[in-house]
Structure formats: C-alpha cells, structure tokens
mmCIF file of N, CA and C and ligand atoms in Angstrom:
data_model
loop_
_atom_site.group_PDB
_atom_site.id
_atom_site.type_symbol
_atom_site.label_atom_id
_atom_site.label_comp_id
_atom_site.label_asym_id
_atom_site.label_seq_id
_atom_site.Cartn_x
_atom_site.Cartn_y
_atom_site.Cartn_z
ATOM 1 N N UNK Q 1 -69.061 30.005 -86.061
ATOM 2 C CA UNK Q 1 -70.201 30.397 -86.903
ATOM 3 C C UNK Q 1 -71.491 29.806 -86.335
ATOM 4 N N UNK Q 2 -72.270 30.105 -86.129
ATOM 5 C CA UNK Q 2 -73.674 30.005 -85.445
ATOM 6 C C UNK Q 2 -74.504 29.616 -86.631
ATOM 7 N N UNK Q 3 -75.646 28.642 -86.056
ATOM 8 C CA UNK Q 3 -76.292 28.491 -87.187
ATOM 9 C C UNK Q 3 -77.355 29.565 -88.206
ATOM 10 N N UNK Q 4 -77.630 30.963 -86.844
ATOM 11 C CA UNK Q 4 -78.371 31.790 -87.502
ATOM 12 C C UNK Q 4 -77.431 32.402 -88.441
ATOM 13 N N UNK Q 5 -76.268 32.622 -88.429
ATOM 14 C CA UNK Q 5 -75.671 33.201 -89.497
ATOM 15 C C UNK Q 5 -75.310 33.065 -90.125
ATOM 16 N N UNK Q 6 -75.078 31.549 -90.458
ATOM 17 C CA UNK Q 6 -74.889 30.613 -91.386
ATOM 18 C C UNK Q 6 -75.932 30.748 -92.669
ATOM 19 N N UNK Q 7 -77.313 30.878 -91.650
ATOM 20 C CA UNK Q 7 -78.585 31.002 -92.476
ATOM 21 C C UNK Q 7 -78.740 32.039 -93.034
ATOM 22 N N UNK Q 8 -77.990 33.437 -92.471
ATOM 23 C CA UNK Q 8 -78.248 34.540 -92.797
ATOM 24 C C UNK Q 8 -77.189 34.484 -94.203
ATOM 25 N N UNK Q 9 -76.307 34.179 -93.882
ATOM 26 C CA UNK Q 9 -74.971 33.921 -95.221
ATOM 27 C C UNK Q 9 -75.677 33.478 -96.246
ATOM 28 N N UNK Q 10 -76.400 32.680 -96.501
ATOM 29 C CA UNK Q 10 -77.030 31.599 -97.163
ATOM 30 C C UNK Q 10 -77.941 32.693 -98.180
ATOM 31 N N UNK Q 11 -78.702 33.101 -97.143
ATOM 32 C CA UNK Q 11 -79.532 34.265 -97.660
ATOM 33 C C UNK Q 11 -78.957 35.234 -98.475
ATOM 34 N N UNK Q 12 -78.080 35.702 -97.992
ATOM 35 C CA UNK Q 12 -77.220 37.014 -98.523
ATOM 36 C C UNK Q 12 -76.506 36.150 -99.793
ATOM 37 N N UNK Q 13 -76.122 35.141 -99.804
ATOM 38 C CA UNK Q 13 -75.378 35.227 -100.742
ATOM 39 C C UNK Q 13 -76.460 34.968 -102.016
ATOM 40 N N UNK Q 14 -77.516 33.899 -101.334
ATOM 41 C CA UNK Q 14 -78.915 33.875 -102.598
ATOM 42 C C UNK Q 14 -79.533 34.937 -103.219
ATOM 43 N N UNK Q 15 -79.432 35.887 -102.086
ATOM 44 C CA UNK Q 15 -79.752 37.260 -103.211
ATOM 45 C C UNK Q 15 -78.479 38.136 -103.768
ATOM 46 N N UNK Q 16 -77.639 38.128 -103.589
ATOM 47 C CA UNK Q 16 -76.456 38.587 -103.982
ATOM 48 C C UNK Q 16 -76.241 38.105 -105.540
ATOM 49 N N UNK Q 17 -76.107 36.649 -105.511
ATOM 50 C CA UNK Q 17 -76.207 35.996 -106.696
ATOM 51 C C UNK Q 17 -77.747 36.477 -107.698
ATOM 52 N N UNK Q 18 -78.521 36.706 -107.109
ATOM 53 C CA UNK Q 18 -79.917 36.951 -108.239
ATOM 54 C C UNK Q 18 -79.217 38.572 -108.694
ATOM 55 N N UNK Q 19 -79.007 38.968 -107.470
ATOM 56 C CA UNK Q 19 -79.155 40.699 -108.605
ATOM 57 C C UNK Q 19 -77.763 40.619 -109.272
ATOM 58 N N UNK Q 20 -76.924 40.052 -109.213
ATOM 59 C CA UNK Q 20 -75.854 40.029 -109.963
ATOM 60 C C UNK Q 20 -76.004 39.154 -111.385
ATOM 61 N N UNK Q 21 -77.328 37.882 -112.062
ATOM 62 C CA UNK Q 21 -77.368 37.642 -112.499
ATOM 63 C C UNK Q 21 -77.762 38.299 -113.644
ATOM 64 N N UNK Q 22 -77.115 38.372 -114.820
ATOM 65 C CA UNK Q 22 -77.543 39.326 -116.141
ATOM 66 C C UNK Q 22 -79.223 38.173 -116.309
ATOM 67 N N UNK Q 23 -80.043 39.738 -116.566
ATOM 68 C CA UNK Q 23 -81.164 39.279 -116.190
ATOM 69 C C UNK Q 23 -82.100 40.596 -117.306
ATOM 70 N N UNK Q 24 -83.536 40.900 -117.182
ATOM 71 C CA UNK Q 24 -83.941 41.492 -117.539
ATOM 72 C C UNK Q 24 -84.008 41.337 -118.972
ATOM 73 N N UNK Q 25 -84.380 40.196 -119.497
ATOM 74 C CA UNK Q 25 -84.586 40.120 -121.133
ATOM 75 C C UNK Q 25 -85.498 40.922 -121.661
ATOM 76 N N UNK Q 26 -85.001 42.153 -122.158
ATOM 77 C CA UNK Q 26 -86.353 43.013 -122.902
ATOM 78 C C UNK Q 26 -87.621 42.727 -122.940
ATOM 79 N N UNK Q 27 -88.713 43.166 -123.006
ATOM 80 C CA UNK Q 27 -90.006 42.597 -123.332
ATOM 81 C C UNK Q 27 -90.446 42.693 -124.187
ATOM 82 N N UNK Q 28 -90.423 43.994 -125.106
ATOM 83 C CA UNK Q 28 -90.583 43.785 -126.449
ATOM 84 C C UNK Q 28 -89.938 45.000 -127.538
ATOM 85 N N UNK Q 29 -89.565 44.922 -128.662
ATOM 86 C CA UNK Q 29 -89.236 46.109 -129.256
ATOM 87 C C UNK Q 29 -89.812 47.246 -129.889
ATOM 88 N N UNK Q 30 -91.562 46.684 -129.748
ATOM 89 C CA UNK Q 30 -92.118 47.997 -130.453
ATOM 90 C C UNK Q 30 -92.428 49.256 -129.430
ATOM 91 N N UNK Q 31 -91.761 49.240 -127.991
ATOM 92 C CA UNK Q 31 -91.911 50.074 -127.471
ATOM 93 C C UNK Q 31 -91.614 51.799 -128.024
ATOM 94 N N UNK Q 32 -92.623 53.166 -128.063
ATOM 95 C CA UNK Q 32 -92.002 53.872 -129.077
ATOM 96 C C UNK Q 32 -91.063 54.888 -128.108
ATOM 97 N N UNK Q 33 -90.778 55.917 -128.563
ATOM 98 C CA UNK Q 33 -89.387 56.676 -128.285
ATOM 99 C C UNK Q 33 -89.751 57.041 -126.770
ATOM 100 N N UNK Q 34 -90.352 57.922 -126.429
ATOM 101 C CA UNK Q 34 -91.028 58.215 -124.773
ATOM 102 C C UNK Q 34 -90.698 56.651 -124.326
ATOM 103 N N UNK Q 35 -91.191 56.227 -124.249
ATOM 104 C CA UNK Q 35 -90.813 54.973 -123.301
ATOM 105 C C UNK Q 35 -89.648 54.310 -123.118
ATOM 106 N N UNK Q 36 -89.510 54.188 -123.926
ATOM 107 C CA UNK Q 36 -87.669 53.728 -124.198
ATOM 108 C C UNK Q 36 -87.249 54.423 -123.537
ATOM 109 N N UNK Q 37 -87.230 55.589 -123.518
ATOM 110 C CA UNK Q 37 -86.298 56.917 -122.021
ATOM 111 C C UNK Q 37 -86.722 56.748 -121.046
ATOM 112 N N UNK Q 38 -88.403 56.329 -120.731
ATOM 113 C CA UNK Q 38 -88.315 56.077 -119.557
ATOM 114 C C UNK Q 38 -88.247 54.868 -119.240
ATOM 115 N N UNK Q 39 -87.848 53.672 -119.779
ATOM 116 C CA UNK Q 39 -87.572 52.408 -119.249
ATOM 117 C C UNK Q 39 -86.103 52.623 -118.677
ATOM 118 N N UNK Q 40 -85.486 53.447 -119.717
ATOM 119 C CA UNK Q 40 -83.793 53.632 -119.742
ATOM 120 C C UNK Q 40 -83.290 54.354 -117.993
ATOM 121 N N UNK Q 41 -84.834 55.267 -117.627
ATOM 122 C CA UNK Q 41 -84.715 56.282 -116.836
ATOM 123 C C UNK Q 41 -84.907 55.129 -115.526
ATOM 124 N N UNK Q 42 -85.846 54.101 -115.580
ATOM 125 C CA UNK Q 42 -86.182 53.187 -114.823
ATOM 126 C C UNK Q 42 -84.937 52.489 -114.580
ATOM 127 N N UNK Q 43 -84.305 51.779 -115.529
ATOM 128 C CA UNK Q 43 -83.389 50.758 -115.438
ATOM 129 C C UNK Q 43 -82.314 51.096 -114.438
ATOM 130 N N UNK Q 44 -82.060 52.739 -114.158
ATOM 131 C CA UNK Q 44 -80.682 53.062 -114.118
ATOM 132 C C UNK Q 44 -80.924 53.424 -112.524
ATOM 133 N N UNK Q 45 -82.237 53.987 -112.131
ATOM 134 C CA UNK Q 45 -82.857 54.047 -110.483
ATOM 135 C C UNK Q 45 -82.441 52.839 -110.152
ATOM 136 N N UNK Q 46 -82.856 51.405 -110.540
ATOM 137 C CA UNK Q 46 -82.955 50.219 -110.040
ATOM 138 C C UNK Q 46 -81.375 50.099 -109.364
ATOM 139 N N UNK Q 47 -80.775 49.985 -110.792
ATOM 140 C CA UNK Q 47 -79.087 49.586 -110.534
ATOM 141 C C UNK Q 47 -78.446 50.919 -109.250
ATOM 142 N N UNK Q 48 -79.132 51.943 -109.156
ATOM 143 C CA UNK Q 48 -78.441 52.422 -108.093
ATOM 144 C C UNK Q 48 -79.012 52.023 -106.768
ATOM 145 N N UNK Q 49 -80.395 51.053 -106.904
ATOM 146 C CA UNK Q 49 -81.062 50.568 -105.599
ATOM 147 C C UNK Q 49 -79.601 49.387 -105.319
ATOM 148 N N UNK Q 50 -80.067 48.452 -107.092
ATOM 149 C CA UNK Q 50 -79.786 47.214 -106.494
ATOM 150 C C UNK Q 50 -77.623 47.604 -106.218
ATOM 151 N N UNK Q 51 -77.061 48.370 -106.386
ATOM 152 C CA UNK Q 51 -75.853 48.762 -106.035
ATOM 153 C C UNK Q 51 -75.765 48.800 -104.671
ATOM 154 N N UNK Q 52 -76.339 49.823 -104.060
ATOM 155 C CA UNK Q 52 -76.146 49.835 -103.233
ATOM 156 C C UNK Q 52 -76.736 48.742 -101.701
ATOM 157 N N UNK Q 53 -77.693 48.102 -102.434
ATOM 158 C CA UNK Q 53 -78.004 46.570 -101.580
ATOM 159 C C UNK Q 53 -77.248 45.797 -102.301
ATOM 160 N N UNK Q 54 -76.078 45.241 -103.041
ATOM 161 C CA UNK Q 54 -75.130 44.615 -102.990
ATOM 162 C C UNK Q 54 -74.176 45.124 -101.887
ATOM 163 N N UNK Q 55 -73.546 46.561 -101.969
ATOM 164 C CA UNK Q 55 -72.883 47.278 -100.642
ATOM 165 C C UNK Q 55 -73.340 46.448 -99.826
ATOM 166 N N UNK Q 56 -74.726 46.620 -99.134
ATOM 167 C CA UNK Q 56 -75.102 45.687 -97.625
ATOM 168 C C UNK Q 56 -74.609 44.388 -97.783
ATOM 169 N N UNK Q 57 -74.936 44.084 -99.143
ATOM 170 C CA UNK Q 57 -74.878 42.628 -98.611
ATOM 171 C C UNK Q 57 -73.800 42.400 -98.302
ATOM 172 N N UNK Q 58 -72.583 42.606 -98.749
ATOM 173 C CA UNK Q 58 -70.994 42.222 -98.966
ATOM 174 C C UNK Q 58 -70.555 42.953 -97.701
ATOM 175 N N UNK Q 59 -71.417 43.799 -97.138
ATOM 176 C CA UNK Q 59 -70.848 44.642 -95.858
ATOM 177 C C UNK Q 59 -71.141 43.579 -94.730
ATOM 178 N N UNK Q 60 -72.503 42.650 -94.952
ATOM 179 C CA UNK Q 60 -72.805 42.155 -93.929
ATOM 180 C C UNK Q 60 -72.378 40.649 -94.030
ATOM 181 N N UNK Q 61 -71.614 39.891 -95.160
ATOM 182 C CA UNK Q 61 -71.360 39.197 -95.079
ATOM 183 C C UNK Q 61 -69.604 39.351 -94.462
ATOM 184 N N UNK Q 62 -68.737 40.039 -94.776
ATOM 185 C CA UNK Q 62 -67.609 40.501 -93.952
ATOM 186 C C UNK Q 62 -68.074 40.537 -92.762
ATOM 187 N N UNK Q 63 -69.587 41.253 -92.244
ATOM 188 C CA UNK Q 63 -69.091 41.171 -90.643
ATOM 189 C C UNK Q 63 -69.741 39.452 -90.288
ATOM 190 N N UNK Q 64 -70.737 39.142 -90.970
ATOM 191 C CA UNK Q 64 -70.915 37.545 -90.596
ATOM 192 C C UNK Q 64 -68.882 37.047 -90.145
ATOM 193 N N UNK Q 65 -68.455 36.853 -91.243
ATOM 194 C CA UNK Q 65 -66.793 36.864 -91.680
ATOM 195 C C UNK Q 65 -66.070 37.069 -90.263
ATOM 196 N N UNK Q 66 -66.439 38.521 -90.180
ATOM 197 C CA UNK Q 66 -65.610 38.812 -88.639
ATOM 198 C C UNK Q 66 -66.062 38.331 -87.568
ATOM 199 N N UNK Q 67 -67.346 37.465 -87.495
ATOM 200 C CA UNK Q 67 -68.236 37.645 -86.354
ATOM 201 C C UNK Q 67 -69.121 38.553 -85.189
ATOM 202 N N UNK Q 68 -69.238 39.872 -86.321
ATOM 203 C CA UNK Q 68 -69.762 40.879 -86.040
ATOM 204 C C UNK Q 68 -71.294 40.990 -86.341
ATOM 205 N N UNK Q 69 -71.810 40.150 -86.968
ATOM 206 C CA UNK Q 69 -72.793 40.295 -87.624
ATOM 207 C C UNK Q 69 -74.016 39.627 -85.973
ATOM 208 N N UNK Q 70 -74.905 40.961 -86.683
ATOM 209 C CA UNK Q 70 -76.562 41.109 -85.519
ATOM 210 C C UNK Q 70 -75.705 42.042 -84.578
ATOM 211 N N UNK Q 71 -74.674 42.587 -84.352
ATOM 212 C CA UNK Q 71 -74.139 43.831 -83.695
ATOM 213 C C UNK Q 71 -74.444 44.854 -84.448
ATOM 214 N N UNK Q 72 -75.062 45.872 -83.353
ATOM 215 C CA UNK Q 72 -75.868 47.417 -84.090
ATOM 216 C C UNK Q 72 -74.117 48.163 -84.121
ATOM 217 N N UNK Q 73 -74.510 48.385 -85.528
ATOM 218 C CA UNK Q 73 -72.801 49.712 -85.885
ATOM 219 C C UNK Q 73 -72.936 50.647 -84.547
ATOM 220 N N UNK Q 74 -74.511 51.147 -84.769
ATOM 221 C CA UNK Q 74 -74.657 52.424 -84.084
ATOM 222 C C UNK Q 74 -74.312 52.213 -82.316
ATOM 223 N N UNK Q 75 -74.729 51.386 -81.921
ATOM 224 C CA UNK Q 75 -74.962 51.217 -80.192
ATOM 225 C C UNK Q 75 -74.145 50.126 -79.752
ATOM 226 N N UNK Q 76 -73.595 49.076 -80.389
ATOM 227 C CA UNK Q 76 -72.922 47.791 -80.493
ATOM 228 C C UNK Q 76 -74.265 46.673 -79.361
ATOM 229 N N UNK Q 77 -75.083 47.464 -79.858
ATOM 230 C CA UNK Q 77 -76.000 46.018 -79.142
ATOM 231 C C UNK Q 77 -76.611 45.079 -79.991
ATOM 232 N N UNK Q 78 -77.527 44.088 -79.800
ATOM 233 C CA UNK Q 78 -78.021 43.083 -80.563
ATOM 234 C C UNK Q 78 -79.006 43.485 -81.427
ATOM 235 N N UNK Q 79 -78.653 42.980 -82.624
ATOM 236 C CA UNK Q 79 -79.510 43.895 -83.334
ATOM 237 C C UNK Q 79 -80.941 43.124 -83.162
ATOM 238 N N UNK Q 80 -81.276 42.300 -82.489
ATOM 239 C CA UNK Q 80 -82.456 41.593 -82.487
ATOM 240 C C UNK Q 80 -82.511 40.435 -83.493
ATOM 241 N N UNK Q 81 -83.214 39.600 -82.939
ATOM 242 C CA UNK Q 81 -83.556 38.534 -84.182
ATOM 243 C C UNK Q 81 -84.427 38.395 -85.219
ATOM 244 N N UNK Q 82 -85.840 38.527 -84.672
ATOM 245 C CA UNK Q 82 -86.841 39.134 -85.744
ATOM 246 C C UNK Q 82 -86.400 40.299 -86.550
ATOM 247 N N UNK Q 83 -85.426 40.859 -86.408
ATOM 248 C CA UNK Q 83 -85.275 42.226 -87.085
ATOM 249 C C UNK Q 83 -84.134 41.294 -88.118
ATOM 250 N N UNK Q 84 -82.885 40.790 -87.789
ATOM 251 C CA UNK Q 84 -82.050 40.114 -88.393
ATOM 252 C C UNK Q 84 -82.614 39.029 -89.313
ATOM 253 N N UNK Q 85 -83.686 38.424 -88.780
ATOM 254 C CA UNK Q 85 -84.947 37.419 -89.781
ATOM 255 C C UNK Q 85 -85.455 38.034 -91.001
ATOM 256 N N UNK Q 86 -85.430 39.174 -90.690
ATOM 257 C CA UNK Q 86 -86.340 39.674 -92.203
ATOM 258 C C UNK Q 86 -85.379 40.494 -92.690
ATOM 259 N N UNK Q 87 -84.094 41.121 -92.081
ATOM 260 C CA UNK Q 87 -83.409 42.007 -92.845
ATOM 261 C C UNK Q 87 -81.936 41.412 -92.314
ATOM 262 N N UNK Q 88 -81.502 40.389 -93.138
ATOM 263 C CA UNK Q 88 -80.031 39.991 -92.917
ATOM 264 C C UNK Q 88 -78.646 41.114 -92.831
ATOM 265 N N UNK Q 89 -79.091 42.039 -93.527
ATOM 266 C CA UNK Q 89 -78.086 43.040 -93.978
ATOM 267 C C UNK Q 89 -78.286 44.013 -93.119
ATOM 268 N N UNK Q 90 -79.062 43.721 -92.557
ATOM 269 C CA UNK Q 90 -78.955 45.226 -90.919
ATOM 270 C C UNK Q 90 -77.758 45.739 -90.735
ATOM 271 N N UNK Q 91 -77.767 46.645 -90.458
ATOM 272 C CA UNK Q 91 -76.713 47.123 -89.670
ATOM 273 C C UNK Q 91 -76.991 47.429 -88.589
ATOM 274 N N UNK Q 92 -77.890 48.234 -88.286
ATOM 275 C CA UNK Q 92 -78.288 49.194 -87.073
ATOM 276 C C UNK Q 92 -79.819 48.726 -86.654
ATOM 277 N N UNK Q 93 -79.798 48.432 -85.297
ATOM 278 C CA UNK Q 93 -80.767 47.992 -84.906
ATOM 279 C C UNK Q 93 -82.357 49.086 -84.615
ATOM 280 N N UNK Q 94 -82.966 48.682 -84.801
ATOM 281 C CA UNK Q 94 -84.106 49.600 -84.781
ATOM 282 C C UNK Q 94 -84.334 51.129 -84.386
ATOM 283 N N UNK Q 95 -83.584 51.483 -82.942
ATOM 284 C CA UNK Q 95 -83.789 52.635 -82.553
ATOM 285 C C UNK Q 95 -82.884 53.004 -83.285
ATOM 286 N N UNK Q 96 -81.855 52.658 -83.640
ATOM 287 C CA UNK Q 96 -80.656 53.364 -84.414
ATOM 288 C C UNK Q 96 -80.761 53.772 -85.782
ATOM 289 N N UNK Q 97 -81.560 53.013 -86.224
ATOM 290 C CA UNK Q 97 -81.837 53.092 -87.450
ATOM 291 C C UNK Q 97 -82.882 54.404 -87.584
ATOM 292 N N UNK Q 98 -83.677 54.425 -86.625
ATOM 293 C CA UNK Q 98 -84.992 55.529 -86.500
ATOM 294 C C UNK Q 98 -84.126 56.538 -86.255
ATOM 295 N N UNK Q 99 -83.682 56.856 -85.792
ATOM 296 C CA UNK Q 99 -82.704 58.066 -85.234
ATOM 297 C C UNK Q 99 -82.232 58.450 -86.797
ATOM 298 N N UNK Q 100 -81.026 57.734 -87.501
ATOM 299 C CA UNK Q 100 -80.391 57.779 -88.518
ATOM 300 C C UNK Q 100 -81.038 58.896 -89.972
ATOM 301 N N UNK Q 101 -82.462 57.895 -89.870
ATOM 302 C CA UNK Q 101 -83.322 58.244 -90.989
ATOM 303 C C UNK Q 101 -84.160 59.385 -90.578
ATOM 304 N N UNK Q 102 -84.084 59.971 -89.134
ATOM 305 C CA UNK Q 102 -84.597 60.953 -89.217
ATOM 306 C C UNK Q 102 -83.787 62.598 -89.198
ATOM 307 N N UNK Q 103 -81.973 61.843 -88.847
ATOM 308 C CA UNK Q 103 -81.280 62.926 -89.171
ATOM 309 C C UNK Q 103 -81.593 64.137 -90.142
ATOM 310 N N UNK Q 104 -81.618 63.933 -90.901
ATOM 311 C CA UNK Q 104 -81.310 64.402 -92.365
ATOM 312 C C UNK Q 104 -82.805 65.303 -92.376
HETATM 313 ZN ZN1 LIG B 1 -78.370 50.467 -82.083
#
C-alpha cells in the first residue's frame, strides 16, 4: 500500500461515511404544498447523484484493495496524480474519460 493511496482510502472512506450519514434535518414545516414536491423532487435527484458516487467510491476503494487503483480502466495507464489528487474515485484517466463522455 503506498502512501498516496492510503491517503486516497482515507479520503474515500471520509466521504463515503458523510453521504451515508442520516443527515438533512428538515428546515422548516411551514413550507406550502408546491414546494414540498419540489423539495421531495430535489431530495430524490441528489440520492441518485449521491448513489451512484458511493458506486465510485466502493469501486475505487476495491481497486485501492487490489492494488489497481490510479490505473485508467480504459487504457491501463496512470491515471495521473493531480488528476487522482482531486478525484480519488477516477477511473479513467483524462483522455479516456473525454472520449467516454463524448460517446453518447
Ligand atoms: Zn486512459
């Protein structure tokens, strides 16, 4: 285990633990009916953000796990460090990622 990924673990698991913490104490109840649907409409976007960045995280802590982790899925090269610095849960290193997102 290397110390950058140690650090990166560290990370992942610190945010792993926040969005998993029951959280979001209402703000208030006189909100009237329109809003309430769209807070409800809000709440439920989030949980499919924050779902699927739990996926990364738990994806990228298995490959920390395997010792796969900062390997691009797409190219098996390095995913870089500055790139791994700000986004622990990479998968795919920059060009790969550009490519990916412009499939579709
Ligand atoms: Zn790549």
């Amino acid at each position: 285990m290397t110390r950058a990924s140690e650090k990166a673990r560290q990370a992942l698991i610190g945010r792993r633990d926040a969005l998993l913490r029951p959280q979001r104490s209402g703000r208030s109840n006189s909100a009237g009916h329109a809003e309430v649907d769209r807070n409800l409409a809000t709440l439920r976007e989030l949980e499919q953000t924050e779902l699927a960045e739990l996926a990364e995280i738990d994806a990228a802590l298995s490959r920390i796990d395997a010792g796969r982790w900062g390997l691009c899925a797409g190219c098996g090269h390095a995913i870089g460090r500055q790139r791994l610095l700000a986004v622990p849960e990479a998968r795919l290193c920059p060009a790969c990622q550009e490519q990916e997102e412009t499939v579709d």
